[in-house]
XYZ file of C-alpha atoms in Angstrom:
729
model
C 86.034 57.647 76.833
C 87.125 61.186 75.983
C 85.339 62.198 72.754
C 87.057 65.132 71.011
C 84.709 66.734 68.499
C 86.111 69.392 66.131
C 83.199 71.635 65.057
C 84.692 74.498 63.036
C 88.001 75.878 61.802
C 88.635 79.385 60.507
C 91.485 81.397 59.041
C 92.224 84.889 57.790
C 95.383 86.190 56.063
C 96.929 82.746 56.689
C 99.517 81.425 54.181
C 97.906 81.625 50.721
C 94.522 82.784 52.120
C 93.734 86.489 52.280
C 89.980 86.586 52.838
C 88.299 84.985 55.827
C 87.675 81.238 55.361
C 85.404 79.173 57.665
C 85.015 75.389 57.403
C 82.280 73.616 59.358
C 83.213 70.020 60.204
C 80.437 67.503 59.539
C 80.556 64.108 61.146
C 79.804 60.903 59.188
C 81.097 62.699 56.127
C 83.951 62.144 53.678
C 84.958 65.410 52.027
C 87.202 65.515 48.972
C 89.174 68.724 48.397
C 90.607 69.186 44.921
C 92.115 71.919 42.835
C 95.376 73.015 41.201
C 98.618 73.358 43.147
C 99.112 76.576 45.130
C 95.462 77.404 45.841
C 95.760 76.606 49.571
C 94.449 73.066 49.966
C 97.246 72.040 52.366
C 97.092 75.428 54.128
C 93.486 74.643 55.045
C 94.644 71.424 56.790
C 97.653 73.180 58.359
C 95.256 75.539 60.114
C 94.519 72.769 62.645
C 98.062 71.853 63.866
C 99.153 75.492 63.629
C 96.228 76.721 65.755
C 96.682 73.932 68.306
C 100.483 73.769 68.531
C 101.836 76.878 66.749
C 103.549 74.973 63.905
C 102.433 73.624 60.493
C 103.173 70.241 58.902
C 106.160 71.844 57.147
C 107.411 73.419 60.407
C 106.302 76.937 59.442
C 105.562 79.206 62.416
C 105.487 82.854 63.484
C 105.708 85.411 60.679
C 106.191 82.627 58.084
C 102.423 81.898 58.078
C 101.304 85.517 57.432
C 99.921 86.132 53.921
C 102.715 87.870 52.008
C 100.410 90.302 50.186
C 98.728 91.556 53.363
C 101.709 91.157 55.706
C 99.648 91.447 58.911
C 96.379 90.613 60.735
C 96.798 86.829 60.521
C 94.282 84.865 62.587
C 93.285 81.192 62.853
C 90.791 79.556 65.173
C 89.227 76.201 66.058
C 86.015 75.422 67.886
C 85.873 71.983 69.497
C 84.274 70.218 72.415
C 85.214 67.392 74.730
C 82.191 65.509 76.006
C 80.049 68.352 77.483
C 82.671 71.159 77.552
C 83.218 73.568 74.657
C 86.525 75.226 73.738
C 87.706 77.990 71.420
C 91.384 78.426 70.582
C 92.470 81.539 68.636
C 95.996 82.231 67.368
C 97.078 85.717 66.226
C 100.158 86.897 64.311
C 100.844 90.609 63.691
C 97.195 91.219 64.518
C 95.892 94.746 65.114
C 95.862 95.759 68.802
C 96.802 92.156 69.788
C 100.173 91.345 68.193
C 101.390 87.732 68.405
C 99.598 85.463 70.883
C 97.275 82.495 71.359
C 94.121 82.480 73.505
C 92.223 79.396 74.758
C 88.728 79.797 76.232
C 86.940 76.985 78.061
C 83.182 77.510 78.329
C 81.418 76.008 81.348
C 78.375 76.582 83.529
C 80.095 78.819 86.050
C 83.058 81.028 85.079
C 84.849 80.660 81.753
C 88.527 79.658 81.919
C 90.808 81.815 79.740
C 94.473 80.966 79.076
C 96.807 83.179 77.061
C 100.294 82.767 75.584
C 102.131 79.927 73.825
C 104.002 78.813 76.954
C 100.690 78.394 78.795
C 98.349 77.174 76.056
C 100.536 74.566 74.315
C 101.189 72.398 77.424
C 97.490 72.657 78.277
C 96.471 71.542 74.741
C 98.969 68.633 74.712
C 97.606 67.478 78.067
C 93.975 68.074 77.058
C 94.291 66.443 73.600
C 97.516 64.760 72.482
C 101.090 65.938 71.852
C 101.881 67.510 68.463
C 104.029 64.595 67.234
C 101.252 62.078 67.941
C 98.723 64.345 66.198
C 100.904 64.352 63.060
C 101.134 60.542 63.120
C 97.561 59.575 64.010
C 95.255 62.354 62.782
C 97.075 64.234 59.987
C 98.826 62.438 57.106
C 100.806 65.324 55.578
C 102.075 65.540 51.995
C 105.798 65.150 51.321
C 106.727 65.511 54.983
C 109.509 63.276 56.294
C 108.117 63.209 59.816
C 105.614 60.366 59.423
C 106.127 57.319 61.593
C 107.451 54.952 58.919
C 110.084 57.506 57.745
C 111.430 58.268 61.217
C 114.572 56.801 62.739
C 114.441 54.197 65.513
C 114.580 56.628 68.464
C 111.880 58.880 66.980
C 109.596 55.912 66.264
C 110.167 54.672 69.781
C 109.348 58.143 71.230
C 106.007 58.316 69.345
C 105.125 54.724 70.224
C 105.883 55.381 73.905
C 103.733 58.544 73.865
C 100.811 56.701 72.273
C 101.175 53.886 74.792
C 101.635 56.344 77.675
C 104.789 54.478 78.688
C 106.550 57.653 79.804
C 103.963 57.899 82.564
C 105.261 54.605 83.959
C 108.804 55.982 83.849
C 107.670 58.994 85.865
C 105.694 56.788 88.218
C 108.735 54.540 88.547
C 110.834 57.587 89.505
C 108.241 58.557 92.105
C 108.200 54.973 93.420
C 112.023 54.992 93.639
C 111.945 58.326 95.437
C 109.280 57.092 97.858
C 111.087 53.780 98.311
C 114.308 55.644 99.045
C 112.448 57.878 101.507
C 110.857 54.862 103.198
C 114.181 53.010 103.435
C 115.780 56.152 104.826
C 112.913 56.423 107.304
C 113.477 52.769 108.332
C 117.141 53.568 109.008
C 116.037 56.599 111.013
C 113.596 54.449 112.995
C 116.334 51.889 113.767
C 118.588 54.726 114.863
C 115.815 56.236 117.040
C 115.084 52.857 118.658
C 118.814 52.363 119.374
C 119.076 55.884 120.842
C 115.972 55.271 122.967
C 117.436 52.054 124.363
C 120.595 53.896 125.388
C 118.546 56.700 126.934
C 116.451 54.058 128.734
C 119.587 52.588 130.337
C 120.590 56.069 131.475
C 117.099 56.688 132.929
C 117.241 53.450 134.979
C 120.656 54.460 136.339
C 119.412 57.976 137.236
C 116.280 56.604 138.949
C 118.465 54.448 141.243
C 120.685 57.478 142.001
C 117.774 59.768 142.984
C 116.061 57.082 145.097
C 119.284 56.786 147.163
C 119.454 60.604 147.412
C 115.859 60.646 148.773
C 116.831 58.288 151.650
C 119.810 60.506 152.610
C 117.615 63.614 152.517
C 115.033 62.101 154.923
C 117.811 61.191 157.444
C 119.211 64.726 157.310
C 115.704 66.171 157.892
C 115.240 64.190 161.146
C 118.643 65.361 162.443
C 117.853 69.068 161.765
C 114.484 68.856 163.611
C 116.163 67.353 166.704
C 118.811 70.151 166.814
C 116.092 72.841 166.562
C 114.138 71.364 169.502
C 117.307 71.504 171.697
C 117.893 75.171 170.728
C 114.302 76.037 171.830
C 114.948 74.570 175.333
C 118.094 76.740 175.791
C 116.303 79.952 174.685
C 113.439 79.271 177.129
C 115.938 79.243 180.036
C 117.304 82.683 178.955
C 113.807 84.199 178.897
C 113.016 83.004 182.421
C 116.233 84.629 183.729
C 115.362 88.033 182.104
C 111.840 87.986 183.564
C 113.298 87.628 187.090
C 115.627 90.605 186.503
C 112.834 92.904 185.240
C 111.258 94.294 188.513
C 107.895 96.116 188.650
C 108.049 99.979 188.937
C 105.853 103.161 189.061
C 107.589 104.947 186.192
C 104.707 104.509 183.804
C 102.260 106.288 186.170
C 104.710 109.200 186.533
C 104.946 109.434 182.780
C 101.147 109.470 182.575
C 100.940 112.371 185.071
C 103.574 114.375 183.159
C 101.719 113.705 179.904
C 98.479 115.010 181.476
C 100.188 118.193 182.645
C 101.791 118.598 179.221
C 98.379 118.212 177.613
C 96.879 120.910 179.894
C 99.726 123.386 179.303
C 99.720 122.726 175.579
C 95.956 123.271 175.501
C 96.347 126.637 177.321
C 99.089 127.663 174.904
C 96.903 126.641 171.947
C 94.015 128.703 173.381
C 96.269 131.777 173.596
C 97.395 131.229 170.000
C 93.778 130.690 168.926
C 92.609 133.965 170.560
C 95.541 135.800 169.038
C 94.724 134.398 165.598
C 91.079 135.426 165.998
C 92.138 138.991 166.842
C 94.553 139.097 163.895
C 91.956 137.627 161.495
C 89.427 140.257 162.648
C 91.956 143.040 161.985
C 92.673 141.622 158.508
C 88.960 141.309 157.699
C 88.358 144.915 158.727
C 91.228 145.983 156.530
C 89.860 143.974 153.555
C 86.385 145.500 153.979
C 87.852 149.011 154.062
C 90.039 148.257 151.010
C 87.010 147.006 149.048
C 85.018 150.139 150.033
C 87.810 152.492 148.921
C 88.412 150.520 145.671
C 84.673 150.684 144.912
C 84.668 154.463 145.376
C 87.762 154.785 143.137
C 86.153 152.583 140.438
C 82.964 154.696 140.566
C 85.014 157.890 140.103
C 86.904 156.287 137.180
C 83.621 155.118 135.608
C 82.096 158.628 135.895
C 85.242 160.128 134.395
C 85.169 157.547 131.571
C 81.480 158.198 130.823
C 82.085 161.960 130.722
C 85.056 161.740 128.367
C 83.265 159.207 126.118
C 80.230 161.502 125.880
C 82.396 164.469 124.938
C 84.354 162.387 122.390
C 81.094 161.123 120.859
C 79.906 164.751 120.347
C 83.196 165.620 118.643
C 82.853 162.516 116.445
C 79.323 163.540 115.407
C 80.555 167.052 114.601
C 83.364 165.582 112.478
C 80.894 163.332 110.593
C 78.668 166.359 109.873
C 81.646 168.319 108.525
C 82.692 165.340 106.386
C 79.156 164.975 104.919
C 79.003 168.728 104.188
C 82.391 168.606 102.523
C 81.458 165.594 100.357
C 78.146 167.189 99.304
C 79.910 170.459 98.385
C 82.608 168.631 96.423
C 79.986 166.524 94.586
C 78.068 169.683 93.620
C 81.259 171.331 92.331
C 82.136 168.156 90.344
C 78.661 168.221 88.751
C 79.085 171.913 87.758
C 82.564 171.212 86.351
C 81.207 168.253 84.348
C 78.385 170.400 82.916
C 80.861 173.154 81.926
C 83.157 170.589 80.276
C 80.206 169.198 78.302
C 79.310 172.735 77.192
C 82.926 173.386 76.136
C 82.880 170.133 74.168
C 79.691 171.212 72.445
C 81.243 174.673 71.610
C 84.386 172.983 70.206
C 82.209 170.801 67.995
C 80.282 173.880 66.818
C 83.553 175.720 65.970
C 84.760 172.649 64.033
C 81.561 172.531 61.978
C 81.818 176.312 61.241
C 85.441 175.900 60.109
C 84.380 173.128 57.721
C 81.713 175.420 56.243
C 84.226 178.299 55.996
C 86.693 176.061 54.170
C 83.933 174.974 51.811
C 83.155 178.524 50.657
C 86.535 180.267 51.040
C 88.091 179.098 47.702
C 85.073 179.772 45.453
C 85.638 182.050 42.332
C 83.868 182.696 38.999
C 85.276 179.600 37.367
C 83.942 177.214 39.946
C 80.598 175.483 39.771
C 78.202 175.716 42.635
C 78.536 172.621 44.698
C 74.781 172.594 45.187
C 73.263 173.387 41.786
C 76.347 172.602 39.646
C 76.038 175.937 37.731
C 78.782 178.545 37.305
C 78.953 180.949 40.257
C 78.441 184.638 39.459
C 80.264 187.608 41.027
C 77.318 188.551 43.263
C 77.092 185.096 44.535
C 80.785 185.112 45.319
C 80.361 188.342 47.332
C 77.454 186.838 49.229
C 79.487 183.767 49.999
C 82.393 185.930 51.163
C 80.092 187.858 53.475
C 78.684 184.577 54.759
C 82.219 183.320 55.474
C 83.053 186.534 57.376
C 79.876 186.141 59.420
C 80.864 182.583 60.267
C 84.294 183.763 61.424
C 82.705 186.374 63.690
C 80.492 183.697 65.158
C 83.573 181.504 65.841
C 85.173 184.411 67.735
C 82.100 184.810 69.918
C 81.953 181.061 70.610
C 85.696 181.054 71.448
C 85.139 183.875 73.984
C 82.261 181.932 75.533
C 84.449 178.753 75.711
C 87.213 180.783 77.397
C 84.753 182.055 79.981
C 83.606 178.486 80.573
C 87.243 177.377 81.136
C 87.729 180.280 83.551
C 84.652 179.154 85.469
C 86.028 175.566 85.632
C 89.331 176.838 87.053
C 87.411 178.900 89.622
C 85.374 175.837 90.621
C 88.575 173.768 90.957
C 89.980 176.458 93.309
C 86.723 176.403 95.259
C 87.076 172.647 95.547
C 90.608 173.040 96.911
C 89.392 175.655 99.402
C 86.688 173.268 100.607
C 89.348 170.559 101.228
C 91.587 173.046 103.064
C 88.703 174.281 105.229
C 87.686 170.657 106.022
C 91.255 169.718 107.012
C 91.464 172.769 109.286
C 88.197 171.829 111.006
C 89.329 168.187 111.193
C 92.623 169.173 112.846
C 90.777 171.419 115.305
C 88.448 168.549 116.274
C 91.409 166.145 116.600
C 93.137 168.672 118.854
C 90.064 168.805 121.085
C 89.926 164.971 121.183
C 93.574 164.751 122.202
C 93.001 167.418 124.871
C 90.020 165.509 126.293
C 92.037 162.271 126.388
C 94.925 164.032 128.097
C 92.603 165.411 130.759
C 91.088 161.905 131.237
C 94.552 160.346 131.649
C 95.639 162.958 134.206
C 92.438 162.599 136.271
C 92.731 158.805 136.131
C 96.312 158.979 137.439
C 95.213 161.229 140.301
C 92.476 158.783 141.346
C 94.805 155.732 141.079
C 97.615 157.459 143.033
C 95.194 158.501 145.754
C 93.958 154.863 145.930
C 97.516 153.588 146.331
C 98.214 156.005 149.198
C 95.049 155.044 151.079
C 95.755 151.293 150.609
C 99.276 151.746 151.955
C 97.924 153.578 154.982
C 95.470 150.724 155.648
C 98.311 148.188 155.474
C 100.359 150.179 158.014
C 97.377 150.403 160.378
C 96.852 146.613 160.069
C 100.510 145.847 160.848
C 100.436 148.154 163.899
C 97.286 146.559 165.334
C 98.671 143.026 164.817
C 101.917 143.997 166.560
C 100.032 145.407 169.545
C 97.998 142.200 169.872
C 101.170 140.025 169.715
C 102.741 142.099 172.547
C 99.599 141.742 174.665
C 99.556 137.873 174.397
C 103.349 137.273 174.515
C 103.744 137.202 178.347
C 101.058 134.512 178.751
C 102.645 132.437 175.982
C 106.075 132.561 177.670
C 104.648 131.345 180.999
C 102.960 128.257 179.494
C 105.926 127.536 177.173
C 108.297 127.508 180.197
C 106.056 124.986 182.000
C 106.011 122.761 178.921
C 109.827 122.787 178.677
C 110.226 121.731 182.352
C 107.714 118.915 181.945
C 109.487 117.609 178.775
C 112.827 117.597 180.624
C 111.409 115.508 183.477
C 109.737 113.218 180.958
C 113.091 112.506 179.261
C 114.689 111.517 182.599
C 111.925 109.035 183.364
C 111.911 107.698 179.784
C 115.620 106.951 180.080
C 114.913 104.797 183.101
C 112.016 103.095 181.340
C 114.272 102.406 178.323
C 116.538 100.200 180.409
C 113.603 98.003 181.425
C 112.237 98.044 177.863
C 115.502 96.642 176.549
C 114.994 93.579 178.721
C 111.426 93.334 177.421
C 112.652 93.673 173.868
C 115.246 90.980 174.427
C 112.544 88.766 175.894
C 110.331 89.417 172.881
C 113.281 88.755 170.561
C 113.999 85.469 172.259
C 110.315 84.547 172.181
C 110.255 85.384 168.449
C 113.352 83.277 168.014
C 111.554 80.381 169.719
C 108.578 80.941 167.419
C 110.870 80.978 164.373
C 112.502 77.754 165.520
C 109.067 76.162 165.939
C 108.052 77.413 162.498
C 111.259 76.027 161.065
C 110.531 72.668 162.718
C 106.993 72.719 161.253
C 108.465 73.635 157.881
C 110.859 70.673 157.973
C 108.058 68.410 159.178
C 105.883 69.511 156.227
C 108.767 69.570 153.755
C 109.045 66.554 151.495
C 111.837 65.456 149.249
C 111.844 67.179 145.830
C 111.232 64.180 143.618
C 111.044 66.277 140.436
C 114.177 64.783 138.906
C 113.245 61.290 140.096
C 109.702 61.602 138.708
C 111.088 63.214 135.554
C 113.297 60.211 134.874
C 110.474 57.799 135.751
C 108.150 59.675 133.330
C 110.949 59.804 130.775
C 111.411 56.033 131.094
C 107.664 55.498 130.603
C 107.627 57.858 127.595
C 110.570 56.021 126.012
C 108.844 52.678 126.593
C 105.701 54.010 124.883
C 107.780 55.642 122.122
C 109.619 52.393 121.466
C 106.289 50.615 121.089
C 105.141 53.269 118.580
C 108.491 53.185 116.728
C 108.271 49.399 116.516
C 104.733 49.658 115.116
C 105.850 52.424 112.725
C 108.792 50.296 111.616
C 106.402 47.439 110.904
C 104.223 49.859 108.865
C 107.202 51.083 106.819
C 108.425 47.528 106.259
C 105.045 46.635 104.775
C 105.091 49.764 102.575
C 108.631 49.052 101.429
C 107.493 45.612 100.289
C 104.540 47.239 98.447
C 106.801 49.876 96.827
C 109.280 47.199 95.747
C 106.373 45.395 94.091
C 105.327 48.567 92.203
C 108.948 49.343 91.381
C 109.055 46.044 89.536
C 105.565 46.676 88.093
C 106.511 50.093 86.655
C 109.890 48.922 85.328
C 110.295 48.145 81.647
C 109.854 44.441 82.434
C 106.607 45.069 84.344
C 103.336 46.701 83.270
C 104.918 48.570 80.275
C 106.161 45.213 78.984
C 102.694 43.699 79.467
C 101.096 46.654 77.641
C 103.563 46.333 74.787
C 102.962 42.576 74.670
C 99.235 43.296 74.344
C 99.699 46.270 71.966
C 101.919 44.541 69.400
C 99.367 41.787 68.578
C 96.625 44.440 68.459
C 98.678 46.587 66.047
C 99.531 43.581 63.875
C 95.870 42.543 63.785
C 94.645 46.090 62.859
C 97.367 46.528 60.230
C 96.455 43.140 58.721
C 92.790 44.128 58.685
C 93.465 47.367 56.800
C 95.928 45.754 54.376
C 93.426 42.956 53.663
C 90.797 45.575 52.831
C 93.224 47.528 50.629
C 95.262 44.876 48.823
C 93.438 41.636 49.440
C 96.148 40.188 51.723
C 99.126 40.778 49.386
C 100.907 43.017 51.889
C 101.661 42.438 55.540
C 103.096 44.663 58.262
C 104.547 43.297 61.447
C 105.385 45.502 64.418
C 108.117 44.290 66.736
C 109.833 45.775 69.786
C 113.171 44.076 69.103
C 115.495 44.912 66.253
C 118.573 42.976 65.191
C 121.735 45.038 64.730
C 124.469 44.379 62.195
C 126.432 42.538 64.873
C 123.518 40.182 65.441
C 122.439 41.652 68.770
C 118.818 42.537 69.577
C 117.874 45.918 71.003
C 114.688 47.323 72.461
C 113.338 49.374 69.519
C 110.158 49.747 67.503
C 110.596 47.829 64.269
C 108.094 48.095 61.347
C 108.623 45.112 59.040
C 106.710 45.161 55.713
C 106.272 42.081 53.514
C 105.038 41.651 49.937
C 103.728 38.087 49.513
C 104.236 38.238 45.745
C 107.769 39.689 45.542
C 108.821 38.627 49.065
C 110.217 42.152 49.647
C 110.703 42.536 53.403
C 112.172 46.036 53.867
C 110.959 49.531 53.060
C 113.871 50.128 50.697
C 112.653 47.257 48.505
C 109.125 48.717 48.108
C 107.879 51.025 45.360
C 106.355 54.449 46.083
C 102.814 53.080 45.805
C 103.613 50.156 48.085
C 105.140 52.535 50.659
C 101.976 54.630 50.505
C 99.759 51.583 51.171
C 101.957 50.626 54.162
C 101.837 54.251 55.455
C 98.025 54.377 55.253
C 97.667 51.092 57.109
C 100.182 52.319 59.701
C 98.486 55.675 60.429
C 95.096 53.959 60.736
C 96.646 51.353 63.043
C 98.322 54.021 65.220
C 95.043 55.909 65.368
C 93.247 52.754 66.605
C 96.049 52.052 69.112
C 95.818 55.556 70.542
C 92.036 55.311 70.892
C 92.313 51.882 72.540
C 95.170 52.683 74.933
C 94.370 56.284 75.913
C 90.579 55.851 75.798
C 90.299 58.859 73.485
C 88.630 59.385 70.111
C 88.807 62.153 67.501
C 86.042 62.891 65.007
C 88.488 63.961 62.307
C 91.106 62.452 59.962
C 93.156 64.529 57.487
C 94.870 63.017 54.424
C 96.903 65.265 52.137
C 97.560 63.732 48.680
C 97.071 60.259 50.128
C 96.646 58.758 46.667
C 100.031 59.830 45.243
C 101.818 56.896 43.596
C 98.641 54.741 43.767
C 96.836 53.257 40.804
C 93.069 53.440 40.345
C 92.489 50.004 41.890
C 94.343 50.728 45.132
C 92.766 54.194 45.251
C 89.333 52.575 45.062
C 90.237 50.112 47.883
C 91.500 52.878 50.181
C 88.470 54.997 49.362
C 86.186 52.170 50.499
C 88.124 51.819 53.780
C 87.795 55.559 54.409
C 84.068 55.360 53.601
C 83.740 52.762 56.386
C 85.712 54.966 58.826
C 83.579 57.993 57.899
C 80.612 56.462 59.708
C 82.046 57.818 62.957
C 84.323 60.607 61.764
C 84.726 63.586 59.470
C 87.378 62.604 56.920
C 89.001 65.200 54.660
C 91.011 64.188 51.579
C 93.155 66.367 49.361
C 93.734 64.996 45.874
C 93.922 66.172 42.277
C 93.959 62.654 40.850
C 91.611 59.645 40.732
C 88.612 61.838 41.511
C 86.257 59.512 39.692
C 87.332 56.476 41.742
C 86.888 58.140 45.172
C 83.586 57.645 46.985
C 83.107 61.041 48.664
C 80.043 62.675 50.287
C 81.044 66.233 49.523
C 83.396 67.869 47.028
C 85.220 71.165 47.697
C 86.761 72.391 44.477
C 89.364 75.152 44.834
C 90.231 77.419 41.921
C 92.913 80.041 41.303
């Protein structure tokens, strides 16, 4: 059995709750929740269906569940486990950094499974637990909600009943069976068609086998006839060869050809010797020329190297002289710059001294008898004024002297600047003179180099002319001998052609003989080929193999047909089993007595047998017909009321409580699943103290295996609870 254990629920900024609220679920415990209206008692229960399915008992969802004062960061969560696996489902609305989503985490020994999003999590939850409609009719009895089983219309009651019973599974299985049955029947038709096609192909194969066997006989007869004709042709060709052999008489032409070839070989050898000696002479002349050329080139290269060394040495001396002049110039210019800098510093000092004297002159120039001494602050006398005037005049004279000295210093600076310019001019003159000498040296080197190279060219040309002359003389010396032997070779070749023409006539006969002999050989080979050749039975064997394959295939198809026939019979059985008149009907037949028995049990405990509830799958219409529907028929043994419209509010409530407990037991029995929680919101509305006490005792019995939560603000003293949660404004 699948045991679903809810361990904890939590909420934050959900409906009327602003602060975080956590409720630990204790098994074997009946908890009563009480308090004034509007404090969030129902919202606490709604946390469970909302977290699981995304909708409350009053169909609130999305932004509707966010606390109006906060307006954001709404979160609910549930911790539960199924047998040994633990789960956490968290639902967020307008939550910081998350937004609107739902996250399910499955904790296991290996890697945790995490699902996210309503479209993913809700189907998983409904498959893992139960669908939302069943939850609201077996686990959660909501207050003033017209979606409880007894208030629903016929089709809605039937839908919930079918879900609890799992009857829709049989519908799906029935569809699969129908699909498979259709596929199997189609396959049977295909097999019949294949067998029929194979039989037709088999007839064709038998016909083709007979055709190719007859063709084989004809081919063998033709083969014997061809071999006989070839043997006759060989006899005729043999007669022709014998006639040509008689015509081809022996002759001495081959020995004459051999003698001519020997003479040709001797003359050709003599001619080759002459050419070889001539080539040796010419090669010797060329080698002597090459040796002389190398000697002259070596001498020219030595002269060029000496010339290059001389000019490089002279240029290096000029370069050293230029470097010395450049160093001297730079030293002189640096010395002048130092002197100019010193003079400028001295002029600066003199200017500062003149400025200080002018300040002192200005200080004492405007002093008269009415002015106080700036030093002692007493009135200045006439003598003092005269002394100050004399002091001022002395300062002015001193300024004149300093000005003259400064002028002399400036004159010296200008002189040094001119000296500096003269040094640059003198250096440039020396530099140009050195550059002129360098250019002159390079010009001399170029001219001498051209002289040496031109002289080398002339000598090499002379050597080439000498070589050509010597080679020409040698060719003239050997030419007469070459003509003699060449003339002999020409005569011998002419005679050889005459004899070869005669030999050719005899060779033609030999060739014809060889051709005829080859023809005989070809005929013999052809005879051997025909003897070895056998009839190509590929098509015949192909059709024989094809016939065997079809025979085997027909056996397999027949066996396969038998297999499908058996499976069709099995599928037809399950088609009937999964139909509404099959297993579903059997389950309903078993479920209805079970439901009636459980409802009677609960009603006996509550009202001592006064009320009865009968569940039926057939309902009579106004026209008197019966239809397949879920029918809940109440009965009051005292008033004989037998319809819900005839019951009071309290009586309806008693029937509803018995119904939800019955549906809960049916679900556990049929689906092999149990929950550790039951939620009842204002279950005692419209009930008197006596009935409240009866229902409380029933719930106390059920609390031995579950955690039962009740919401009520009435009959508190008559309820047997284990724990009281009192909510206040």
